[in-house]
Amino acid sequence: MSEAPSTLELLNDLSILVVEDDSDTAELFSLLLSQARTQVRVAGTARDALEVLQSFEPDILITDIQLPDGDGYDLLKQIRNLQRNSPKILPAIAMTGYSTKLSERAYNEGALVSGFQKYMVKPLDIYELLDAIAELTA
């Protein structure tokens, strides 16, 4: 009987777009995801993310909800609009550091209604993030 591939094996060679305006957090994401042998591009704003998408086709999007030039909901809406003729829908994970126990349900529901497949609260558990990426790109 063959063994199931590990999460890290499932991430090999994936292309990931991370949209995060905090430079330290963005650098940490880039470092950790690169160590999982993924190809990572980082954008600090929604505008930068849309620019990156002109020359980079990610397998998954991970975006902060609060961005300096809008929010992750609007960014995903713009991406979905650009992809409306594509048979492939870009999986997306929303993340925020502004969630509380009282607001978490509303944020989660808002993210899912907006087209995100997952919602995560920062600080993220890296293993949960890696599992979510593997699940959404399998």
Short mmCIF file of N, CA and C in Angstrom, two decimals:
data_model
loop_
_atom_site.label_atom_id
_atom_site.label_comp_id
_atom_site.label_asym_id
_atom_site.label_seq_id
_atom_site.Cartn_x
_atom_site.Cartn_y
_atom_site.Cartn_z
N MET A 1 0.84 -1.17 0.00
CA MET A 1 0.00 0.00 0.00
C MET A 1 0.89 1.25 0.00
N SER A 2 0.56 2.23 -0.85
CA SER A 2 1.38 3.43 -0.91
C SER A 2 0.91 4.44 0.12
N GLU A 3 1.87 5.23 0.58
CA GLU A 3 1.58 6.24 1.57
C GLU A 3 0.99 7.48 0.92
N ALA A 4 0.06 8.13 1.60
CA ALA A 4 -0.50 9.37 1.09
C ALA A 4 0.57 10.45 1.12
N PRO A 5 0.58 11.34 0.14
CA PRO A 5 1.59 12.41 0.15
C PRO A 5 1.39 13.34 1.34
N SER A 6 2.49 13.84 1.87
CA SER A 6 2.40 14.79 2.98
C SER A 6 1.93 16.14 2.47
N THR A 7 1.52 16.98 3.39
CA THR A 7 1.07 18.33 3.03
C THR A 7 2.15 19.06 2.26
N LEU A 8 3.40 18.97 2.73
CA LEU A 8 4.49 19.68 2.05
C LEU A 8 4.69 19.17 0.63
N GLU A 9 4.52 17.88 0.41
CA GLU A 9 4.65 17.33 -0.94
C GLU A 9 3.55 17.87 -1.85
N LEU A 10 2.36 18.08 -1.30
CA LEU A 10 1.25 18.61 -2.08
C LEU A 10 1.48 20.06 -2.49
N LEU A 11 2.34 20.76 -1.75
CA LEU A 11 2.58 22.18 -2.03
C LEU A 11 3.70 22.40 -3.04
N ASN A 12 4.49 21.36 -3.31
CA ASN A 12 5.62 21.51 -4.24
C ASN A 12 5.17 22.15 -5.55
N ASP A 13 5.89 23.19 -5.93
CA ASP A 13 5.71 23.88 -7.21
C ASP A 13 4.40 24.66 -7.34
N LEU A 14 3.66 24.84 -6.27
CA LEU A 14 2.48 25.69 -6.36
C LEU A 14 2.90 27.15 -6.50
N SER A 15 2.08 27.93 -7.17
CA SER A 15 2.29 29.37 -7.30
C SER A 15 1.27 30.06 -6.39
N ILE A 16 1.77 30.93 -5.52
CA ILE A 16 0.91 31.56 -4.52
C ILE A 16 1.07 33.07 -4.58
N LEU A 17 -0.05 33.77 -4.60
CA LEU A 17 -0.03 35.23 -4.49
C LEU A 17 -0.50 35.59 -3.09
N VAL A 18 0.36 36.27 -2.34
CA VAL A 18 0.04 36.74 -1.00
C VAL A 18 -0.12 38.25 -1.07
N VAL A 19 -1.26 38.75 -0.60
CA VAL A 19 -1.51 40.19 -0.56
C VAL A 19 -1.55 40.59 0.91
N GLU A 20 -0.52 41.29 1.32
CA GLU A 20 -0.34 41.65 2.73
C GLU A 20 0.39 42.97 2.80
N ASP A 21 -0.20 43.97 3.47
CA ASP A 21 0.41 45.29 3.50
C ASP A 21 1.46 45.47 4.60
N ASP A 22 1.49 44.60 5.59
CA ASP A 22 2.52 44.68 6.63
C ASP A 22 3.78 43.98 6.09
N SER A 23 4.85 44.74 5.92
CA SER A 23 6.04 44.19 5.26
C SER A 23 6.67 43.04 6.05
N ASP A 24 6.68 43.11 7.37
CA ASP A 24 7.25 42.01 8.15
C ASP A 24 6.43 40.73 7.98
N THR A 25 5.12 40.86 8.03
CA THR A 25 4.25 39.70 7.85
C THR A 25 4.39 39.14 6.44
N ALA A 26 4.45 40.03 5.45
CA ALA A 26 4.61 39.59 4.06
C ALA A 26 5.92 38.84 3.88
N GLU A 27 6.99 39.34 4.48
CA GLU A 27 8.29 38.68 4.37
C GLU A 27 8.26 37.31 5.04
N LEU A 28 7.59 37.22 6.19
CA LEU A 28 7.48 35.94 6.87
C LEU A 28 6.70 34.92 6.04
N PHE A 29 5.57 35.36 5.46
CA PHE A 29 4.80 34.47 4.57
C PHE A 29 5.67 34.00 3.42
N SER A 30 6.37 34.91 2.79
CA SER A 30 7.21 34.58 1.65
C SER A 30 8.27 33.56 2.03
N LEU A 31 8.92 33.77 3.15
CA LEU A 31 9.97 32.86 3.61
C LEU A 31 9.40 31.47 3.91
N LEU A 32 8.33 31.42 4.69
CA LEU A 32 7.76 30.13 5.08
C LEU A 32 7.20 29.36 3.88
N LEU A 33 6.51 30.06 3.00
CA LEU A 33 5.94 29.38 1.84
C LEU A 33 7.01 28.96 0.84
N SER A 34 8.06 29.75 0.72
CA SER A 34 9.17 29.38 -0.16
C SER A 34 9.88 28.12 0.35
N GLN A 35 9.97 27.99 1.68
CA GLN A 35 10.59 26.80 2.25
C GLN A 35 9.76 25.56 1.96
N ALA A 36 8.46 25.74 1.69
CA ALA A 36 7.60 24.62 1.31
C ALA A 36 7.68 24.37 -0.20
N ARG A 37 8.68 24.96 -0.83
CA ARG A 37 8.96 24.80 -2.26
C ARG A 37 7.81 25.31 -3.15
N THR A 38 7.27 26.43 -2.75
CA THR A 38 6.26 27.08 -3.58
C THR A 38 6.89 28.30 -4.23
N GLN A 39 6.24 28.79 -5.25
CA GLN A 39 6.65 30.02 -5.91
C GLN A 39 5.75 31.11 -5.36
N VAL A 40 6.30 32.08 -4.67
CA VAL A 40 5.50 33.09 -3.98
C VAL A 40 5.75 34.46 -4.57
N ARG A 41 4.67 35.18 -4.80
CA ARG A 41 4.73 36.60 -5.14
C ARG A 41 3.96 37.33 -4.05
N VAL A 42 4.49 38.46 -3.65
CA VAL A 42 3.85 39.25 -2.59
C VAL A 42 3.47 40.61 -3.15
N ALA A 43 2.27 41.05 -2.82
CA ALA A 43 1.80 42.38 -3.18
C ALA A 43 1.33 43.07 -1.89
N GLY A 44 1.58 44.36 -1.80
CA GLY A 44 1.22 45.10 -0.59
C GLY A 44 -0.12 45.81 -0.66
N THR A 45 -0.67 45.89 -1.86
CA THR A 45 -1.95 46.57 -2.05
C THR A 45 -2.79 45.80 -3.06
N ALA A 46 -4.06 46.13 -3.13
CA ALA A 46 -4.93 45.51 -4.14
C ALA A 46 -4.44 45.87 -5.53
N ARG A 47 -4.06 47.11 -5.73
CA ARG A 47 -3.57 47.55 -7.04
C ARG A 47 -2.32 46.76 -7.44
N ASP A 48 -1.40 46.59 -6.50
CA ASP A 48 -0.20 45.80 -6.78
C ASP A 48 -0.55 44.36 -7.13
N ALA A 49 -1.53 43.79 -6.44
CA ALA A 49 -1.94 42.41 -6.70
C ALA A 49 -2.48 42.27 -8.11
N LEU A 50 -3.31 43.21 -8.53
CA LEU A 50 -3.86 43.16 -9.89
C LEU A 50 -2.76 43.30 -10.94
N GLU A 51 -1.75 44.09 -10.60
CA GLU A 51 -0.61 44.25 -11.51
C GLU A 51 0.19 42.94 -11.61
N VAL A 52 0.42 42.29 -10.47
CA VAL A 52 1.15 41.02 -10.45
C VAL A 52 0.42 39.98 -11.29
N LEU A 53 -0.90 39.98 -11.22
CA LEU A 53 -1.70 38.99 -11.95
C LEU A 53 -1.60 39.12 -13.46
N GLN A 54 -1.09 40.24 -13.95
CA GLN A 54 -0.92 40.39 -15.39
C GLN A 54 0.20 39.49 -15.93
N SER A 55 1.14 39.12 -15.06
CA SER A 55 2.26 38.29 -15.52
C SER A 55 2.49 37.04 -14.67
N PHE A 56 1.62 36.78 -13.73
CA PHE A 56 1.79 35.65 -12.81
C PHE A 56 0.45 34.98 -12.62
N GLU A 57 0.40 33.67 -12.83
CA GLU A 57 -0.85 32.93 -12.68
C GLU A 57 -0.75 32.03 -11.45
N PRO A 58 -1.27 32.51 -10.32
CA PRO A 58 -1.16 31.73 -9.09
C PRO A 58 -2.15 30.57 -9.05
N ASP A 59 -1.80 29.58 -8.25
CA ASP A 59 -2.71 28.47 -7.98
C ASP A 59 -3.67 28.80 -6.85
N ILE A 60 -3.29 29.80 -6.03
CA ILE A 60 -4.12 30.20 -4.90
C ILE A 60 -3.78 31.64 -4.51
N LEU A 61 -4.78 32.32 -3.98
CA LEU A 61 -4.64 33.69 -3.48
C LEU A 61 -4.82 33.66 -1.97
N ILE A 62 -3.92 34.34 -1.26
CA ILE A 62 -4.05 34.53 0.18
C ILE A 62 -4.01 36.03 0.39
N THR A 63 -5.10 36.61 0.89
CA THR A 63 -5.12 38.07 1.02
C THR A 63 -5.66 38.53 2.36
N ASP A 64 -5.06 39.58 2.83
CA ASP A 64 -5.55 40.27 4.02
C ASP A 64 -6.87 40.94 3.63
N ILE A 65 -7.77 41.05 4.57
CA ILE A 65 -9.03 41.73 4.32
C ILE A 65 -8.83 43.25 4.30
N GLN A 66 -8.05 43.76 5.24
CA GLN A 66 -7.81 45.20 5.34
C GLN A 66 -6.56 45.56 4.54
N LEU A 67 -6.76 46.32 3.46
CA LEU A 67 -5.65 46.75 2.63
C LEU A 67 -5.65 48.27 2.54
N PRO A 68 -4.51 48.88 2.29
CA PRO A 68 -4.45 50.35 2.28
C PRO A 68 -5.28 50.99 1.18
N ASP A 69 -5.56 50.27 0.11
CA ASP A 69 -6.31 50.86 -1.01
C ASP A 69 -7.63 50.13 -1.27
N GLY A 70 -8.19 49.56 -0.25
CA GLY A 70 -9.46 48.85 -0.40
C GLY A 70 -9.51 47.69 0.57
N ASP A 71 -10.18 46.64 0.15
CA ASP A 71 -10.21 45.47 1.01
C ASP A 71 -10.15 44.20 0.16
N GLY A 72 -9.92 43.11 0.85
CA GLY A 72 -9.78 41.82 0.17
C GLY A 72 -11.05 41.39 -0.55
N TYR A 73 -12.22 41.81 -0.04
CA TYR A 73 -13.48 41.47 -0.69
C TYR A 73 -13.54 42.09 -2.09
N ASP A 74 -13.23 43.39 -2.16
CA ASP A 74 -13.24 44.06 -3.46
C ASP A 74 -12.17 43.50 -4.39
N LEU A 75 -11.00 43.18 -3.83
CA LEU A 75 -9.94 42.60 -4.64
C LEU A 75 -10.41 41.29 -5.26
N LEU A 76 -11.01 40.42 -4.46
CA LEU A 76 -11.46 39.14 -5.01
C LEU A 76 -12.55 39.35 -6.06
N LYS A 77 -13.42 40.31 -5.83
CA LYS A 77 -14.46 40.61 -6.81
C LYS A 77 -13.84 41.03 -8.15
N GLN A 78 -12.80 41.87 -8.09
CA GLN A 78 -12.12 42.30 -9.31
C GLN A 78 -11.43 41.13 -10.00
N ILE A 79 -10.81 40.25 -9.22
CA ILE A 79 -10.14 39.09 -9.80
C ILE A 79 -11.16 38.17 -10.46
N ARG A 80 -12.27 37.93 -9.77
CA ARG A 80 -13.31 37.06 -10.33
C ARG A 80 -13.87 37.67 -11.63
N ASN A 81 -13.98 38.99 -11.66
CA ASN A 81 -14.45 39.67 -12.87
C ASN A 81 -13.46 39.47 -14.02
N LEU A 82 -12.16 39.54 -13.73
CA LEU A 82 -11.14 39.32 -14.75
C LEU A 82 -11.15 37.87 -15.24
N GLN A 83 -11.55 36.95 -14.38
CA GLN A 83 -11.53 35.53 -14.72
C GLN A 83 -12.88 34.99 -15.20
N ARG A 84 -13.83 35.85 -15.43
CA ARG A 84 -15.19 35.38 -15.72
C ARG A 84 -15.28 34.45 -16.93
N ASN A 85 -14.35 34.53 -17.86
CA ASN A 85 -14.37 33.64 -19.02
C ASN A 85 -13.44 32.43 -18.86
N SER A 86 -12.81 32.33 -17.70
CA SER A 86 -11.89 31.23 -17.46
C SER A 86 -12.63 30.06 -16.80
N PRO A 87 -12.33 28.84 -17.22
CA PRO A 87 -12.98 27.69 -16.59
C PRO A 87 -12.44 27.42 -15.18
N LYS A 88 -11.26 27.97 -14.88
CA LYS A 88 -10.63 27.75 -13.58
C LYS A 88 -10.91 28.92 -12.64
N ILE A 89 -11.39 28.62 -11.46
CA ILE A 89 -11.62 29.65 -10.45
C ILE A 89 -10.47 29.61 -9.46
N LEU A 90 -9.86 30.75 -9.22
CA LEU A 90 -8.73 30.86 -8.31
C LEU A 90 -9.20 30.66 -6.87
N PRO A 91 -8.72 29.61 -6.19
CA PRO A 91 -9.08 29.45 -4.78
C PRO A 91 -8.50 30.61 -3.98
N ALA A 92 -9.21 31.01 -2.93
CA ALA A 92 -8.78 32.18 -2.17
C ALA A 92 -9.01 32.00 -0.67
N ILE A 93 -8.01 32.46 0.08
CA ILE A 93 -8.08 32.45 1.54
C ILE A 93 -8.05 33.88 2.02
N ALA A 94 -9.04 34.25 2.83
CA ALA A 94 -9.08 35.58 3.45
C ALA A 94 -8.44 35.49 4.83
N MET A 95 -7.75 36.54 5.21
CA MET A 95 -7.18 36.57 6.56
C MET A 95 -7.30 37.98 7.13
N THR A 96 -7.42 38.03 8.43
CA THR A 96 -7.49 39.33 9.10
C THR A 96 -6.92 39.23 10.49
N GLY A 97 -6.42 40.33 10.96
CA GLY A 97 -5.93 40.43 12.33
C GLY A 97 -6.88 41.23 13.19
N TYR A 98 -8.01 41.66 12.61
CA TYR A 98 -8.94 42.53 13.32
C TYR A 98 -10.17 41.79 13.84
N SER A 99 -10.08 40.50 13.93
CA SER A 99 -11.23 39.71 14.37
C SER A 99 -11.23 39.55 15.89
N THR A 100 -12.40 39.56 16.44
CA THR A 100 -12.60 39.24 17.86
C THR A 100 -13.57 38.08 17.92
N LYS A 101 -13.75 37.52 19.09
CA LYS A 101 -14.72 36.43 19.22
C LYS A 101 -16.10 36.88 18.76
N LEU A 102 -16.45 38.14 19.03
CA LEU A 102 -17.77 38.64 18.64
C LEU A 102 -17.88 38.86 17.14
N SER A 103 -16.80 39.27 16.49
CA SER A 103 -16.87 39.59 15.07
C SER A 103 -16.44 38.44 14.16
N GLU A 104 -15.83 37.41 14.73
CA GLU A 104 -15.27 36.35 13.89
C GLU A 104 -16.32 35.68 13.01
N ARG A 105 -17.49 35.40 13.55
CA ARG A 105 -18.53 34.75 12.75
C ARG A 105 -18.95 35.63 11.57
N ALA A 106 -19.12 36.94 11.84
CA ALA A 106 -19.52 37.87 10.78
C ALA A 106 -18.44 37.96 9.70
N TYR A 107 -17.17 38.05 10.10
CA TYR A 107 -16.07 38.08 9.14
C TYR A 107 -16.05 36.80 8.31
N ASN A 108 -16.18 35.66 8.99
CA ASN A 108 -16.15 34.37 8.30
C ASN A 108 -17.29 34.28 7.29
N GLU A 109 -18.49 34.60 7.70
CA GLU A 109 -19.63 34.55 6.79
C GLU A 109 -19.46 35.52 5.64
N GLY A 110 -18.98 36.73 5.94
CA GLY A 110 -18.75 37.72 4.89
C GLY A 110 -17.71 37.25 3.88
N ALA A 111 -16.66 36.61 4.35
CA ALA A 111 -15.63 36.11 3.46
C ALA A 111 -16.17 35.00 2.57
N LEU A 112 -16.91 34.08 3.15
CA LEU A 112 -17.44 32.96 2.37
C LEU A 112 -18.47 33.43 1.36
N VAL A 113 -19.33 34.37 1.75
CA VAL A 113 -20.33 34.92 0.83
C VAL A 113 -19.64 35.68 -0.30
N SER A 114 -18.50 36.30 -0.01
CA SER A 114 -17.77 37.07 -1.02
C SER A 114 -16.98 36.21 -1.99
N GLY A 115 -16.94 34.90 -1.78
CA GLY A 115 -16.27 34.02 -2.71
C GLY A 115 -14.99 33.38 -2.21
N PHE A 116 -14.59 33.70 -1.00
CA PHE A 116 -13.42 33.04 -0.42
C PHE A 116 -13.80 31.62 -0.01
N GLN A 117 -12.85 30.70 -0.10
CA GLN A 117 -13.10 29.33 0.32
C GLN A 117 -12.75 29.12 1.78
N LYS A 118 -11.85 29.94 2.31
CA LYS A 118 -11.41 29.83 3.70
C LYS A 118 -11.23 31.22 4.30
N TYR A 119 -11.40 31.27 5.60
CA TYR A 119 -11.20 32.50 6.37
C TYR A 119 -10.31 32.13 7.54
N MET A 120 -9.26 32.90 7.77
CA MET A 120 -8.33 32.62 8.86
C MET A 120 -8.01 33.91 9.61
N VAL A 121 -7.76 33.75 10.91
CA VAL A 121 -7.45 34.89 11.77
C VAL A 121 -5.95 34.91 12.06
N LYS A 122 -5.35 36.10 11.91
CA LYS A 122 -3.94 36.29 12.25
C LYS A 122 -3.83 36.54 13.75
N PRO A 123 -2.77 36.09 14.38
CA PRO A 123 -1.66 35.38 13.78
C PRO A 123 -2.09 33.97 13.37
N LEU A 124 -1.64 33.57 12.19
CA LEU A 124 -2.02 32.28 11.63
C LEU A 124 -1.14 31.17 12.19
N ASP A 125 -1.73 30.02 12.34
CA ASP A 125 -0.97 28.81 12.62
C ASP A 125 -0.46 28.33 11.26
N ILE A 126 0.84 28.29 11.08
CA ILE A 126 1.41 27.98 9.77
C ILE A 126 0.97 26.61 9.28
N TYR A 127 0.82 25.66 10.18
CA TYR A 127 0.41 24.32 9.76
C TYR A 127 -1.04 24.32 9.28
N GLU A 128 -1.89 25.10 9.92
CA GLU A 128 -3.27 25.23 9.45
C GLU A 128 -3.31 25.90 8.08
N LEU A 129 -2.46 26.91 7.89
CA LEU A 129 -2.39 27.57 6.60
C LEU A 129 -1.93 26.60 5.51
N LEU A 130 -0.88 25.86 5.79
CA LEU A 130 -0.36 24.90 4.80
C LEU A 130 -1.41 23.84 4.47
N ASP A 131 -2.12 23.36 5.49
CA ASP A 131 -3.19 22.38 5.26
C ASP A 131 -4.30 22.98 4.40
N ALA A 132 -4.66 24.24 4.67
CA ALA A 132 -5.72 24.90 3.89
C ALA A 132 -5.29 25.07 2.44
N ILE A 133 -4.04 25.46 2.22
CA ILE A 133 -3.54 25.61 0.84
C ILE A 133 -3.59 24.26 0.11
N ALA A 134 -3.11 23.22 0.79
CA ALA A 134 -3.11 21.89 0.17
C ALA A 134 -4.53 21.44 -0.14
N GLU A 135 -5.45 21.68 0.78
CA GLU A 135 -6.84 21.28 0.57
C GLU A 135 -7.46 21.98 -0.63
N LEU A 136 -7.23 23.29 -0.74
CA LEU A 136 -7.86 24.08 -1.79
C LEU A 136 -7.23 23.91 -3.17
N THR A 137 -6.01 23.39 -3.21
CA THR A 137 -5.33 23.24 -4.49
C THR A 137 -5.23 21.79 -4.94
N ALA A 138 -5.76 20.88 -4.16
CA ALA A 138 -5.67 19.44 -4.50
C ALA A 138 -6.56 19.11 -5.68
#
